[in-house]
PDB file of C-alpha atoms in Angstrom:
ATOM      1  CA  UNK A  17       0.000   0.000   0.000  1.00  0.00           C
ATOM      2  CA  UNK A  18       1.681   3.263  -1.495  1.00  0.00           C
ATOM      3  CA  UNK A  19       1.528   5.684   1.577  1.00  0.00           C
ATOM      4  CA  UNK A  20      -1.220   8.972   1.192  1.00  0.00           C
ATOM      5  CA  UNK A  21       1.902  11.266   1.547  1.00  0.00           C
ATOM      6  CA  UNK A  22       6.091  10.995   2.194  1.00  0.00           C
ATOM      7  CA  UNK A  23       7.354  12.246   5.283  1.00  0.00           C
ATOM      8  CA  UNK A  24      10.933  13.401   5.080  1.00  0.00           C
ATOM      9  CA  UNK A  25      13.553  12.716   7.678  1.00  0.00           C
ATOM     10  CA  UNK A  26      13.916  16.482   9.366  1.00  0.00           C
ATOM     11  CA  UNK A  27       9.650  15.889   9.325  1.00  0.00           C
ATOM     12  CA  UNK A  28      10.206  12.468  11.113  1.00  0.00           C
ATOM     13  CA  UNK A  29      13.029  13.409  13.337  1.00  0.00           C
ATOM     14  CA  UNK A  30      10.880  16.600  14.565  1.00  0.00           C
ATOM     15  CA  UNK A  31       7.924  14.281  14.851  1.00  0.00           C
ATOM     16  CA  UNK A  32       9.325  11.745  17.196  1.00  0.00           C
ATOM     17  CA  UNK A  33      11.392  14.702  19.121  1.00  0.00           C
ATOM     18  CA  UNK A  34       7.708  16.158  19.616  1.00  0.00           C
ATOM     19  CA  UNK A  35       6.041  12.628  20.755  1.00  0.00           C
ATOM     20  CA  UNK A  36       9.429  12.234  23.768  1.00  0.00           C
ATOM     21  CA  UNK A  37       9.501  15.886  24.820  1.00  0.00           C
ATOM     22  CA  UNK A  38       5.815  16.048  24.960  1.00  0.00           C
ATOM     23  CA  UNK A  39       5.089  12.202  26.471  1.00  0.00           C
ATOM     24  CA  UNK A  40       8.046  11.799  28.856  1.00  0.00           C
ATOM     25  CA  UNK A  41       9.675  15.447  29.658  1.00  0.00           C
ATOM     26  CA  UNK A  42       6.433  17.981  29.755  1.00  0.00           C
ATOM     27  CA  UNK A  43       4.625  15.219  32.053  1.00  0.00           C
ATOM     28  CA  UNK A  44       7.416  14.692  34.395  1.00  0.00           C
ATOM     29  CA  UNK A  45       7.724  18.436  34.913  1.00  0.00           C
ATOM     30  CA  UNK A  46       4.122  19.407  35.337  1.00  0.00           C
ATOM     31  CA  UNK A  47       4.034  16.734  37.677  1.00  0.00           C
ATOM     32  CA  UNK A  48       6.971  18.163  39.780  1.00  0.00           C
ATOM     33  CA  UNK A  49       5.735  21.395  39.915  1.00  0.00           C
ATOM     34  CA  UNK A  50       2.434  19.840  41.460  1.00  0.00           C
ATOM     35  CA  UNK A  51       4.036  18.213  44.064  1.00  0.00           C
ATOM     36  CA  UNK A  52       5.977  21.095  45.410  1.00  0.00           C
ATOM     37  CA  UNK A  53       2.318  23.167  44.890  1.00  0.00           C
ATOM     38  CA  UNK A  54       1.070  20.719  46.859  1.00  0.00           C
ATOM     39  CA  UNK A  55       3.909  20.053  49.089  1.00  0.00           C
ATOM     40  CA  UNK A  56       3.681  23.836  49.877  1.00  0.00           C
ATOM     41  CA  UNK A  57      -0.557  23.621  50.366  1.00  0.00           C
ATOM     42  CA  UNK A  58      -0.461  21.203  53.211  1.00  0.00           C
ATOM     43  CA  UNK A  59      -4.451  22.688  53.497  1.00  0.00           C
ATOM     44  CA  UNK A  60      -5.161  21.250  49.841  1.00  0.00           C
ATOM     45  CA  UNK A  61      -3.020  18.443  50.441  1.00  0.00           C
ATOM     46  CA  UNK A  62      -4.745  17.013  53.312  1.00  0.00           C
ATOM     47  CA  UNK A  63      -7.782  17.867  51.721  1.00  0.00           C
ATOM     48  CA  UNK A  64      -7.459  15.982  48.571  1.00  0.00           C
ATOM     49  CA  UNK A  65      -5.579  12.827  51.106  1.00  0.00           C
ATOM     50  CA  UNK A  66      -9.142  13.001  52.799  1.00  0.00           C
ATOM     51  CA  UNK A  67     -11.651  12.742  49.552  1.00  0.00           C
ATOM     52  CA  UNK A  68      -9.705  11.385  46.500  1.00  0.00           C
ATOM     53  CA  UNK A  69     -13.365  12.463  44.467  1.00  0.00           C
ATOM     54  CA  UNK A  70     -11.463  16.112  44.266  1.00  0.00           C
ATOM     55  CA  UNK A  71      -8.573  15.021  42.617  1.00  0.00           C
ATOM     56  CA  UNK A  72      -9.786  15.216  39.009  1.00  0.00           C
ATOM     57  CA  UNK A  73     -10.902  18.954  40.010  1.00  0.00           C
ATOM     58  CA  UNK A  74      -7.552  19.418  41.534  1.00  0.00           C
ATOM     59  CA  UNK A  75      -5.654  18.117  38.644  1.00  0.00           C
ATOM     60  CA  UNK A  76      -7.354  20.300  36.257  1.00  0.00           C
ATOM     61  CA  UNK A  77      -6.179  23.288  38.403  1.00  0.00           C
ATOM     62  CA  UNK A  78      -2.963  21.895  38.920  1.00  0.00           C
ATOM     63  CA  UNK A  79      -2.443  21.780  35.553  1.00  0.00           C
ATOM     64  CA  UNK A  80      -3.910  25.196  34.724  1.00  0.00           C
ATOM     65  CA  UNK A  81      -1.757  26.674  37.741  1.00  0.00           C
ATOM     66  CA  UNK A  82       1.591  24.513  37.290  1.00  0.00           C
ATOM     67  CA  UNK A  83       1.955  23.297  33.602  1.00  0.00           C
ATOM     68  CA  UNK A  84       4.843  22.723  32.429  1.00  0.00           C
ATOM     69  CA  UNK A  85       4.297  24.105  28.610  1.00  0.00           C
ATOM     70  CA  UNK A  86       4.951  27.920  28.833  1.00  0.00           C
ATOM     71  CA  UNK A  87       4.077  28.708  24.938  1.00  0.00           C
ATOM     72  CA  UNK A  88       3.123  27.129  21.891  1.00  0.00           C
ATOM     73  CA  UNK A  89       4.535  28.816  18.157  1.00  0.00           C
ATOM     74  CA  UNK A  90       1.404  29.136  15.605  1.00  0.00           C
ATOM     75  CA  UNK A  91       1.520  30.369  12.443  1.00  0.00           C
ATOM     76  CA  UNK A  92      -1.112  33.168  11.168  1.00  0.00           C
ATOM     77  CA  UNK A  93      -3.651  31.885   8.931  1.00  0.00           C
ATOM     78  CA  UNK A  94      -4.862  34.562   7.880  1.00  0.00           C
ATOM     79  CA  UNK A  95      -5.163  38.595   8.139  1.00  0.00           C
ATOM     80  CA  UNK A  96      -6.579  39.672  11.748  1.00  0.00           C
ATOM     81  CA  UNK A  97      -6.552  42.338  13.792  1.00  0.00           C
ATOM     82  CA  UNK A  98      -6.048  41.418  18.116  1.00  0.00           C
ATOM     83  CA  UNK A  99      -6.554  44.437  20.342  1.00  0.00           C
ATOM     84  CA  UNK A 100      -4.950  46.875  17.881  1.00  0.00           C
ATOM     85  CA  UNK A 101      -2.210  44.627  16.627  1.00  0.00           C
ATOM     86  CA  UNK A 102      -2.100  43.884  12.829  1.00  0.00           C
ATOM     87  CA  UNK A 103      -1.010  40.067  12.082  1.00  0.00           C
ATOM     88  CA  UNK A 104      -0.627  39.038   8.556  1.00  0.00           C
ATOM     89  CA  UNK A 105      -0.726  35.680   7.076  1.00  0.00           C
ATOM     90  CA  UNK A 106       2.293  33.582   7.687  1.00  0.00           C
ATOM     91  CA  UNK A 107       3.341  36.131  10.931  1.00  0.00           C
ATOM     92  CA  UNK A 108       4.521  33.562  13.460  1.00  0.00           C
ATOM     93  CA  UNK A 109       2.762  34.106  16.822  1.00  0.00           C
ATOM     94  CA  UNK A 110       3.473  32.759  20.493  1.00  0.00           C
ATOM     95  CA  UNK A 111       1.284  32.111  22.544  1.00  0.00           C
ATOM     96  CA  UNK A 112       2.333  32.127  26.612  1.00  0.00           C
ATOM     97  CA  UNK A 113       0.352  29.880  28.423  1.00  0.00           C
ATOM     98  CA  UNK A 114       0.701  30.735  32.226  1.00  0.00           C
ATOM     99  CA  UNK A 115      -1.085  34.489  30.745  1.00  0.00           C
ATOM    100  CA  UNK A 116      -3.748  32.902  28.917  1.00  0.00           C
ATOM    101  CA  UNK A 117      -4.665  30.423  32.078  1.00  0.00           C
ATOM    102  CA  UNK A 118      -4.187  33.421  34.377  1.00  0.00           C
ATOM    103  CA  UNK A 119      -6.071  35.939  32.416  1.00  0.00           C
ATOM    104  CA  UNK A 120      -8.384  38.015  34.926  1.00  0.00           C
ATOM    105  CA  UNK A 121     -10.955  38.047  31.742  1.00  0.00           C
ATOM    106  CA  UNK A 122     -11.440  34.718  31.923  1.00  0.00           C
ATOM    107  CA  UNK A 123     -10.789  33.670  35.624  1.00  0.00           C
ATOM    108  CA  UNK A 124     -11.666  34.790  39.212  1.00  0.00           C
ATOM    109  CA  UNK A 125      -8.485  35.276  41.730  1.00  0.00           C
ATOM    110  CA  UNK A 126      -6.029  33.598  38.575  1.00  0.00           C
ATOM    111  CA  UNK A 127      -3.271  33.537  41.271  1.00  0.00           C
ATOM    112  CA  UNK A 128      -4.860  31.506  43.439  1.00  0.00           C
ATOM    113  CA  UNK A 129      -5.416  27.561  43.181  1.00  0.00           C
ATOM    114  CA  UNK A 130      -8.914  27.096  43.431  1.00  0.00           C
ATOM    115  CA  UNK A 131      -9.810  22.800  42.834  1.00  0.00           C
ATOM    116  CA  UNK A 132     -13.582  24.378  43.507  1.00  0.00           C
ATOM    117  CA  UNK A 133     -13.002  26.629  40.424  1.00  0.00           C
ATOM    118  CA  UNK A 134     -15.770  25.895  37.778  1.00  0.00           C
ATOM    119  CA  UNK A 135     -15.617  25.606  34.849  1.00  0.00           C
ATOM    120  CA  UNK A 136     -11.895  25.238  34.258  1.00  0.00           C
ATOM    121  CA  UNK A 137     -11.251  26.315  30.449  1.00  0.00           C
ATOM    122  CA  UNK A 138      -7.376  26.457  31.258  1.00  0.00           C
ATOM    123  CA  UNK A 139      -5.582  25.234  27.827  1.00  0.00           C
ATOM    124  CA  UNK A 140      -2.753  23.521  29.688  1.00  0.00           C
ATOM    125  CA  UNK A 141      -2.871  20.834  26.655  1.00  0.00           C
ATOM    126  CA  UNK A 142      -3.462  23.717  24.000  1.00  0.00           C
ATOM    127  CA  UNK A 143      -6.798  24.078  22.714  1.00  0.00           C
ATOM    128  CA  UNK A 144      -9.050  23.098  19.498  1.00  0.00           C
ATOM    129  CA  UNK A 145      -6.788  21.496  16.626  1.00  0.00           C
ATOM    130  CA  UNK A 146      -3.824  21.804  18.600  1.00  0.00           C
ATOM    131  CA  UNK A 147      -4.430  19.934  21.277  1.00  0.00           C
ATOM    132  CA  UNK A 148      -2.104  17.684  23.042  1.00  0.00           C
ATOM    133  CA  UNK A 149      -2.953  14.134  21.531  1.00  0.00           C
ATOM    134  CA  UNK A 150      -1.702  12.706  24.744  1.00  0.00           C
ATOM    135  CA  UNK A 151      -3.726  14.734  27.136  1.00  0.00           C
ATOM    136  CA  UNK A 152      -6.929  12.049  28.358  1.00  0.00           C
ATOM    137  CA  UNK A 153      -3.732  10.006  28.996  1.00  0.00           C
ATOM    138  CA  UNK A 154      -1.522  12.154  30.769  1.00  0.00           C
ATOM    139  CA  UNK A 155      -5.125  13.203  33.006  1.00  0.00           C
ATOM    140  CA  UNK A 156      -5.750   9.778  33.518  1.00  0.00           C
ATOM    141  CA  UNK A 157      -2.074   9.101  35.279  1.00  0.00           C
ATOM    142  CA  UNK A 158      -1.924  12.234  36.857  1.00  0.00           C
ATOM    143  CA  UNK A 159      -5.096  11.061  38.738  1.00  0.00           C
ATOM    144  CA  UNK A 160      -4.002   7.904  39.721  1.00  0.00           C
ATOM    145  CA  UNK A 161      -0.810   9.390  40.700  1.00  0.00           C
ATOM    146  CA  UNK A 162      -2.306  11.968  42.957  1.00  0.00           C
ATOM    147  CA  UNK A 163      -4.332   9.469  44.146  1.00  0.00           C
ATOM    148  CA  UNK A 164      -1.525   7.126  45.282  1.00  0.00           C
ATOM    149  CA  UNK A 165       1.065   9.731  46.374  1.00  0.00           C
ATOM    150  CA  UNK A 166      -1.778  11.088  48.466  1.00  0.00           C
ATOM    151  CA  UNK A 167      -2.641   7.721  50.346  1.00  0.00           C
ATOM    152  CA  UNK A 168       1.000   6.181  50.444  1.00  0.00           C
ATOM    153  CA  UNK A 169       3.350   9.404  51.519  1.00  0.00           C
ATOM    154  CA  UNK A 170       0.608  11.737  52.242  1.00  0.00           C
ATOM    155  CA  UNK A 171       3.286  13.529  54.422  1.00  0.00           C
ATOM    156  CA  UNK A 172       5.917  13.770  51.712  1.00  0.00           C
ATOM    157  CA  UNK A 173       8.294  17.346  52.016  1.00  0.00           C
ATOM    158  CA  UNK A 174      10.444  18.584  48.789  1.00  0.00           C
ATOM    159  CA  UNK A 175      13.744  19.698  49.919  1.00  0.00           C
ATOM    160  CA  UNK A 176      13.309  23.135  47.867  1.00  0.00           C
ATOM    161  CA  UNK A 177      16.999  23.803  48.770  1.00  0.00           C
ATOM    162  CA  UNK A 178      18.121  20.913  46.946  1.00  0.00           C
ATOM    163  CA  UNK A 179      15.605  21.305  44.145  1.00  0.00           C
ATOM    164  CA  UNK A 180      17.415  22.118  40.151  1.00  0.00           C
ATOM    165  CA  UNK A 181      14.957  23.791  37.819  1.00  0.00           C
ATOM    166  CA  UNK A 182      16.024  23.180  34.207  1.00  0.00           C
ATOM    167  CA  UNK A 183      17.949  26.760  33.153  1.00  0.00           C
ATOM    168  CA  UNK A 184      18.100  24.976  29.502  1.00  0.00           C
ATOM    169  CA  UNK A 185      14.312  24.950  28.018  1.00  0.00           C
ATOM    170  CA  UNK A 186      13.116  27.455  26.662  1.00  0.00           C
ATOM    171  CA  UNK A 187       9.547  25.531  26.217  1.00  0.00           C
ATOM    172  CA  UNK A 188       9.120  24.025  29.048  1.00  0.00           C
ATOM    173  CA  UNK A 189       9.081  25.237  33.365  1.00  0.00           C
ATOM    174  CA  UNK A 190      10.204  21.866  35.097  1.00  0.00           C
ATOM    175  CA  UNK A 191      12.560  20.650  37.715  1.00  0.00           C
ATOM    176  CA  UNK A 192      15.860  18.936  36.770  1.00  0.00           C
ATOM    177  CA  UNK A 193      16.105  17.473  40.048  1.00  0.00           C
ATOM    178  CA  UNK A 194      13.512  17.575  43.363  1.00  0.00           C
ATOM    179  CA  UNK A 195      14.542  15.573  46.066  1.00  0.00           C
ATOM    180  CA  UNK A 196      11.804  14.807  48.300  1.00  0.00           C
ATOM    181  CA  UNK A 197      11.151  12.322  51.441  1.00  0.00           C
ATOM    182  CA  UNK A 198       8.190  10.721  53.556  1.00  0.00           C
ATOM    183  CA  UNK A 199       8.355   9.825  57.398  1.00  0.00           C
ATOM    184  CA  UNK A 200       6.491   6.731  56.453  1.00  0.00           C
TER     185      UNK A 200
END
């Protein structure tokens, strides 16, 4: 069966590059930055160790407060004005994520991590088109492991003083290292 198009190797190479960074590195980071949130919200902590029903809730916030994917590169369709800004077909636009899911317009108290927050429109994955393909999956694990790190080491403490961000992506707001330990 002749394929419906060819794929060269720079579109290959960037594909797979896309499908590790996005499946392995942006999940790992998003879900360091929830554990120190969390580590640092013993309130929400012990609440979400008490009634594991909030976690979905909480992980939608979590993401909307502690993703890990700061922008996403788009290329203009077509001629548009955005609040007085003139953007021409084939313009190459960023778009930063932490503004959009902290955008007053759109969200009460952005700053503050609210699981009780509803609706959550936060585009953490992206949004329409664009949207993470792996994002029901990454949801789905990021509940489960909520749910365990919450009833196994529901005491846990990040040693912040230890703790590495990366200083080398420009994409992505992660930890390189986060030691952490449990009395249990």
């Amino acid at each position: 069966v002749k394929p419906e198009f060819e794929l060269d190797d720079d579109t290959v190479m960037w594909m797979i590059f896309t499908l590790i960074m996005g499946g392995a590195e942006n999940p790992a980071a998003t879900i360091g930055n929830s554990m120190l949130q969390l580590a640092q919200d013993t309130v929400l902590r012990s609440r979400l160790a008490a009634d594991h029903s909030l976690i979905p809730a909480a992980a939608d916030e979590l993401l909307r407060q502690t993703s890990s994917a700061v922008s996403l590169a788009r290329n203009v369709t077509r001629d548009v004005e955005i609040e007085g800004a003139q953007l021409r077909t084939g313009d190459r636009v960023l778009v930063w994520l932490p503004g959009a899911n902290r955008d007053p317009r759109v969200f009460d108290r952005p700053a503050e991590v609210d699981i009780d927050r509803s609706p959550n429109p936060h585009i953490a994955f992206g949004d329409g088109p664009h949207v993470c393909v792996g994002a029901q999956l990454f949801r789905t694990y990021f509940h489960v492991l909520l749910r365990e790190i919450l009833t196994k080491m529901p005491d846990y403490a990040v040693e912040e003083d230890r703790s590495v961000r990366f200083d080398d992506a420009a994409t992505m707001w992660g930890w390189r290292s986060m030691p952490a330990h449990t009395n249990r």
